[in-house]
PDB file of C-alpha atoms in Angstrom:
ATOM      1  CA  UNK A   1      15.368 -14.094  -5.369  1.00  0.00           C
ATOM      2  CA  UNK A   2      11.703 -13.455  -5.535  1.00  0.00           C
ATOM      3  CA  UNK A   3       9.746 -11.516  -3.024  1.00  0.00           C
ATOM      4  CA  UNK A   4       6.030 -11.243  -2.085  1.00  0.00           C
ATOM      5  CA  UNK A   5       4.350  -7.947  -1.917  1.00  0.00           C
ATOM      6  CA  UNK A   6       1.103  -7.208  -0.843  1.00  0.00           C
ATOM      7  CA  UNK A   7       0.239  -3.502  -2.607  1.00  0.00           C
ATOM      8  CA  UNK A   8      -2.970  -1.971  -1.304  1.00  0.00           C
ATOM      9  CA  UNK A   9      -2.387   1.636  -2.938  1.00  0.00           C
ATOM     10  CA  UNK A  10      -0.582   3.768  -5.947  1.00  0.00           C
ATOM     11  CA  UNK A  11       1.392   0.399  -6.890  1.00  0.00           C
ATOM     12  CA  UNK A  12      -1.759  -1.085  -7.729  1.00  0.00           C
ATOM     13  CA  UNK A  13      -2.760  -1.951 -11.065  1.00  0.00           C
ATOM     14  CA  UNK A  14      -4.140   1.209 -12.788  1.00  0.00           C
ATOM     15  CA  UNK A  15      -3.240   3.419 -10.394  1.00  0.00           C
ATOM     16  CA  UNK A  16      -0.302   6.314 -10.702  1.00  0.00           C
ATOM     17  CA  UNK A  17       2.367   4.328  -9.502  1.00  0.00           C
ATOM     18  CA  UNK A  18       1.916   0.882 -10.979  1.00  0.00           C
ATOM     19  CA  UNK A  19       5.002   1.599 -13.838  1.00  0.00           C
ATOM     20  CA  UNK A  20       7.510   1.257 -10.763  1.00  0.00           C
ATOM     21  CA  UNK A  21       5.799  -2.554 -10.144  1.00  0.00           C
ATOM     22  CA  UNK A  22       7.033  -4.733 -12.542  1.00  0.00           C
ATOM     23  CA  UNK A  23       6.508  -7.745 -10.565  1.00  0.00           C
ATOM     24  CA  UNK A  24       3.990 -10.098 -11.594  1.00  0.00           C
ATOM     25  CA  UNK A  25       1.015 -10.431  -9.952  1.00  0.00           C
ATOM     26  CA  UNK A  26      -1.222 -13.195  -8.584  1.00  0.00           C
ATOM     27  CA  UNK A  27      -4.430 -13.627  -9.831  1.00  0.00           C
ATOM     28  CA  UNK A  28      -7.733 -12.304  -7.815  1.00  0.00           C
ATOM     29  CA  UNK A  29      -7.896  -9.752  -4.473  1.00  0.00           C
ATOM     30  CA  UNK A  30      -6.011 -10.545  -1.233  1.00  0.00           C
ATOM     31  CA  UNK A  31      -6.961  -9.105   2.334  1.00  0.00           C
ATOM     32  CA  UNK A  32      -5.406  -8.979   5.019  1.00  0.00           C
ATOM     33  CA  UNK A  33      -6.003 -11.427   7.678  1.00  0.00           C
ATOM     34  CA  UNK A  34      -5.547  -8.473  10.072  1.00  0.00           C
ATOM     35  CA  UNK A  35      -8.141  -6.079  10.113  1.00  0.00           C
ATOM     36  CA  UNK A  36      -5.986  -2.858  10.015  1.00  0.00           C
ATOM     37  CA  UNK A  37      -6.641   0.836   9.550  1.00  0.00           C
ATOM     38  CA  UNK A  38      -5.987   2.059   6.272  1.00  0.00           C
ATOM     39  CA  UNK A  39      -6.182   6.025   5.626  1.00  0.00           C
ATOM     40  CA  UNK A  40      -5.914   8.891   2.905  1.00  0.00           C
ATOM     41  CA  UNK A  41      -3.339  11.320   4.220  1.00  0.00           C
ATOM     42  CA  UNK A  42      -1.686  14.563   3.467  1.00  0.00           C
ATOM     43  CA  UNK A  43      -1.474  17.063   0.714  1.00  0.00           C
ATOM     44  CA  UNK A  44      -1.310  14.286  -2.165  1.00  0.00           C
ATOM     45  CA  UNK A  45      -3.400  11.769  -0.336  1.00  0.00           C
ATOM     46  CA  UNK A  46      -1.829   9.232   0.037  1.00  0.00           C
ATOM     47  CA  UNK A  47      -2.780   5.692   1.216  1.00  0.00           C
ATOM     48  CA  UNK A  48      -1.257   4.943   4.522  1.00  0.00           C
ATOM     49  CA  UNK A  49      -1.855   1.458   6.126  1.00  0.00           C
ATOM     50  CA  UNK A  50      -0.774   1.688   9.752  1.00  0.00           C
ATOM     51  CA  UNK A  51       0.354  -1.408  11.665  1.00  0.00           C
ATOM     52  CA  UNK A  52      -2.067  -1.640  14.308  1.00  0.00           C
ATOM     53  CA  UNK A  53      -4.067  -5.103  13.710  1.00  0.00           C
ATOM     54  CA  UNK A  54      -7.520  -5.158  15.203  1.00  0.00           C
ATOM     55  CA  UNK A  55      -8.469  -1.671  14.195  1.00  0.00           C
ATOM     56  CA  UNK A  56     -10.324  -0.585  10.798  1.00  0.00           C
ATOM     57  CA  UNK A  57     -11.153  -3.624   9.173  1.00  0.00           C
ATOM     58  CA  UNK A  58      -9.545  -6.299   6.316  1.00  0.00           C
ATOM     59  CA  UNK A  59      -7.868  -4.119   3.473  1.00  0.00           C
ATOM     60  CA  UNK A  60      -8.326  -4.924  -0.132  1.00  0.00           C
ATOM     61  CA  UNK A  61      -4.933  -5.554  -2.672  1.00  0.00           C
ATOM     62  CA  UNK A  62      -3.272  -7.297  -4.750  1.00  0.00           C
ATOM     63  CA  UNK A  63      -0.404  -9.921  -4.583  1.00  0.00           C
ATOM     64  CA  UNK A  64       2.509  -9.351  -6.476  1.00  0.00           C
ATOM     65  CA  UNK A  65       6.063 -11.518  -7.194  1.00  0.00           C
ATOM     66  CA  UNK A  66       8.645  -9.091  -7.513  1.00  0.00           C
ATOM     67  CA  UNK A  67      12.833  -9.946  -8.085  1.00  0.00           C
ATOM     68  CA  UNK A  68      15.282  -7.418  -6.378  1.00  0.00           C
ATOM     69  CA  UNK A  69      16.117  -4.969  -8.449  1.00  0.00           C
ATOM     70  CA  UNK A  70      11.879  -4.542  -8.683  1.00  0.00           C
ATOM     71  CA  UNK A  71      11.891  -4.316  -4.787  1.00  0.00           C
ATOM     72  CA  UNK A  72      14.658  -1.944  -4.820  1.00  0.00           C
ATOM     73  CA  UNK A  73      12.541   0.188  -6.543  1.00  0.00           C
ATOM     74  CA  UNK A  74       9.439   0.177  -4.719  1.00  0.00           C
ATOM     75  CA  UNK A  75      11.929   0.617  -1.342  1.00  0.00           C
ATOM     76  CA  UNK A  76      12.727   3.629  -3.405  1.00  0.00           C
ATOM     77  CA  UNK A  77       9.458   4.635  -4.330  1.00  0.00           C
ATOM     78  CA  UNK A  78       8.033   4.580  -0.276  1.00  0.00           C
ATOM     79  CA  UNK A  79      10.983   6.124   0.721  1.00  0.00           C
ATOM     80  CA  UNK A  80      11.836   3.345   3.120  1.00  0.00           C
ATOM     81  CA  UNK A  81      15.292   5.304   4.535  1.00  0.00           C
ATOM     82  CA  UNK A  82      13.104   7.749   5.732  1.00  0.00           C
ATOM     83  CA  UNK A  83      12.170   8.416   9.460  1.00  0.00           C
ATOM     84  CA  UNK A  84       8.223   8.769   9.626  1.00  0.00           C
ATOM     85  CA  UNK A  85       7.396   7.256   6.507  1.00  0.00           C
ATOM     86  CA  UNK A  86       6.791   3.509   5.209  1.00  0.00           C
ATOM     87  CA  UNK A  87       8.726   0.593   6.640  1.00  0.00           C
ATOM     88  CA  UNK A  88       8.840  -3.041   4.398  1.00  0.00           C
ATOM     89  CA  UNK A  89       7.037  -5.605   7.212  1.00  0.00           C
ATOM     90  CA  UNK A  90       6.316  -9.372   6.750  1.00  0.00           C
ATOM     91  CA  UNK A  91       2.127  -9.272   6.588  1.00  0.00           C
ATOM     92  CA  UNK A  92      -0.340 -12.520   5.898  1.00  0.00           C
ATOM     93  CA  UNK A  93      -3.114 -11.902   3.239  1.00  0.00           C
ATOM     94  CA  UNK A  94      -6.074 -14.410   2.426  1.00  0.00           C
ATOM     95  CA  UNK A  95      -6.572 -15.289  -1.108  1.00  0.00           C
ATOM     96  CA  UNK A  96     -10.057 -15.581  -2.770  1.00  0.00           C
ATOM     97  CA  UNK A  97     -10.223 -19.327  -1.904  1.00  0.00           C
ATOM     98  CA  UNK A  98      -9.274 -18.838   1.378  1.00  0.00           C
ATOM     99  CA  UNK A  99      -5.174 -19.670   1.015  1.00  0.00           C
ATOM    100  CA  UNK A 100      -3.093 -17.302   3.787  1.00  0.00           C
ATOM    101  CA  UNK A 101      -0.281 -15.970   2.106  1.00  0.00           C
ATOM    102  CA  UNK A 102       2.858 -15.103   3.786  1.00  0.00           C
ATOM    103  CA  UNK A 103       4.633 -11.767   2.190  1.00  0.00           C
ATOM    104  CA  UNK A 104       5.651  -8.189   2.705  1.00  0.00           C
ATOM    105  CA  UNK A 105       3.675  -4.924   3.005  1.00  0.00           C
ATOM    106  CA  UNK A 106       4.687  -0.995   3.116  1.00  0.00           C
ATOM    107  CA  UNK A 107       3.332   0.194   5.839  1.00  0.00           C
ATOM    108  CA  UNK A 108       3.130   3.663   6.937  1.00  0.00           C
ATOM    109  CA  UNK A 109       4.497   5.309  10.008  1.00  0.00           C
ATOM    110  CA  UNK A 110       1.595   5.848  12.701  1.00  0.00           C
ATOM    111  CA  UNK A 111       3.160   9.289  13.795  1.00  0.00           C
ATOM    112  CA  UNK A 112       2.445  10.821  10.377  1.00  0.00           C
ATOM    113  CA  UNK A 113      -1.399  10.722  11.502  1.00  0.00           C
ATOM    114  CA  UNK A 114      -0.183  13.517  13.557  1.00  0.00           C
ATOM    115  CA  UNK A 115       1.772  15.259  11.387  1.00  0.00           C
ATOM    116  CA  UNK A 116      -0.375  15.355   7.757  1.00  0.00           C
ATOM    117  CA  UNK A 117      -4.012  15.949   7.539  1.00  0.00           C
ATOM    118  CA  UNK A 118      -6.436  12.788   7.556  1.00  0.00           C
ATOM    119  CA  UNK A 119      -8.756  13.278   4.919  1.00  0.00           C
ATOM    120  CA  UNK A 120     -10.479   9.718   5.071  1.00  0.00           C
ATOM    121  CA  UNK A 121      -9.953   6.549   7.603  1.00  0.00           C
ATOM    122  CA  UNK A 122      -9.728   3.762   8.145  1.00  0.00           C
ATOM    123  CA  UNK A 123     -10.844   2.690   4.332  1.00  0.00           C
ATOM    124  CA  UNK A 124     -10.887  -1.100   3.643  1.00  0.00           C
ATOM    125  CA  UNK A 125      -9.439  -0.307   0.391  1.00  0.00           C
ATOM    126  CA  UNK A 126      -7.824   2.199  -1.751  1.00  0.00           C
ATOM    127  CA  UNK A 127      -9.814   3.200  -4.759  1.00  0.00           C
ATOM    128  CA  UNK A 128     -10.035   5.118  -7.919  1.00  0.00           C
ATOM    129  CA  UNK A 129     -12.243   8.122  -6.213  1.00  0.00           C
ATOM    130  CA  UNK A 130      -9.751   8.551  -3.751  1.00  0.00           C
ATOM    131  CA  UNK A 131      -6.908   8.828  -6.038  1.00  0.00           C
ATOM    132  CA  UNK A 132      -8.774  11.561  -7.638  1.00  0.00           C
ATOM    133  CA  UNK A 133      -8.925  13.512  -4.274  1.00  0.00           C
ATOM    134  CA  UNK A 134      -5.268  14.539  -5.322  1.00  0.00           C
ATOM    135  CA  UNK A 135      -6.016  15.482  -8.771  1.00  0.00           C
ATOM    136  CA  UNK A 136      -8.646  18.026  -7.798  1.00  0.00           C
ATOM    137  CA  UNK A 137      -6.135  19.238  -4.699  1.00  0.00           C
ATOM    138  CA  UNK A 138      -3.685  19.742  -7.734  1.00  0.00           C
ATOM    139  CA  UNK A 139      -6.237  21.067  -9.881  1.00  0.00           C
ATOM    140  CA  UNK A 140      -7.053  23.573  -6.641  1.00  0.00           C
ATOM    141  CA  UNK A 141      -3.840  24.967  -6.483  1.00  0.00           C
TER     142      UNK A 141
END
């Protein structure tokens, strides 16, 4: 069976966790139909879309197909067993040429907002400079 997920962070391609994604992905950028509020939280700052449509704003991703044994590892990856972190929800994105989509997303538990540091939010997308926020944290000590 083949599943559609909707990756907005470190499973994107080129970022750190993209070699747990082996799904293959749609061509172009997806938002989401929603505008939700996307954030950079906690010590390795991490990108946490929260499940509250109508605040932040449309958040930039990619569209990926993915079999089961790839979604059992990205439900591995975001920890998905865990209380207060991400939780696999159905989500519409819009294609460049306007298509809706339906598929999945991770999104992250809203009480974490309270219990890790914000560092940026809401984002409408997850780049490159803020996955180098945690390399110089690292590189801080």
């Amino acid at each position: 069976m083949s599943h559609l997920i909707f990756v907005y962070g470190t499973l994107k391609q080129g970022f750190r966790n993209h070699h747990i994604n082996h799904g293959e992905r749609l061509p172009g950028v997806f938002h989401t139909v929603a505008a939700l509020p996307l954030y950079v939280v906690g010590p390795n700052h991490l990108p946490w879309l929260v499940n509250a449509p109508g605040q932040g704003e449309p958040v930039a991703g990619e569209l990926y197909r993915v079999d089961d044994a790839g979604l059992a590892r990205m439900d591995e990856l975001e920890q998905i067993e865990r209380p207060d972190w991400y939780l696999r929800q159905p989500l519409q994105v819009r294609g460049e040429d306007g298509r809706v989509w339906d598929c999945e997303v991770y999104f992250g538990a809203a009480s974490r907002l309270q219990l890790d540091r914000v560092h940026l939010g809401p984002v409408p997308a997850y780049t490159q400079e803020h996955a180098a926020l945690r390399e110089r944290a690292l590189a801080a000590g």
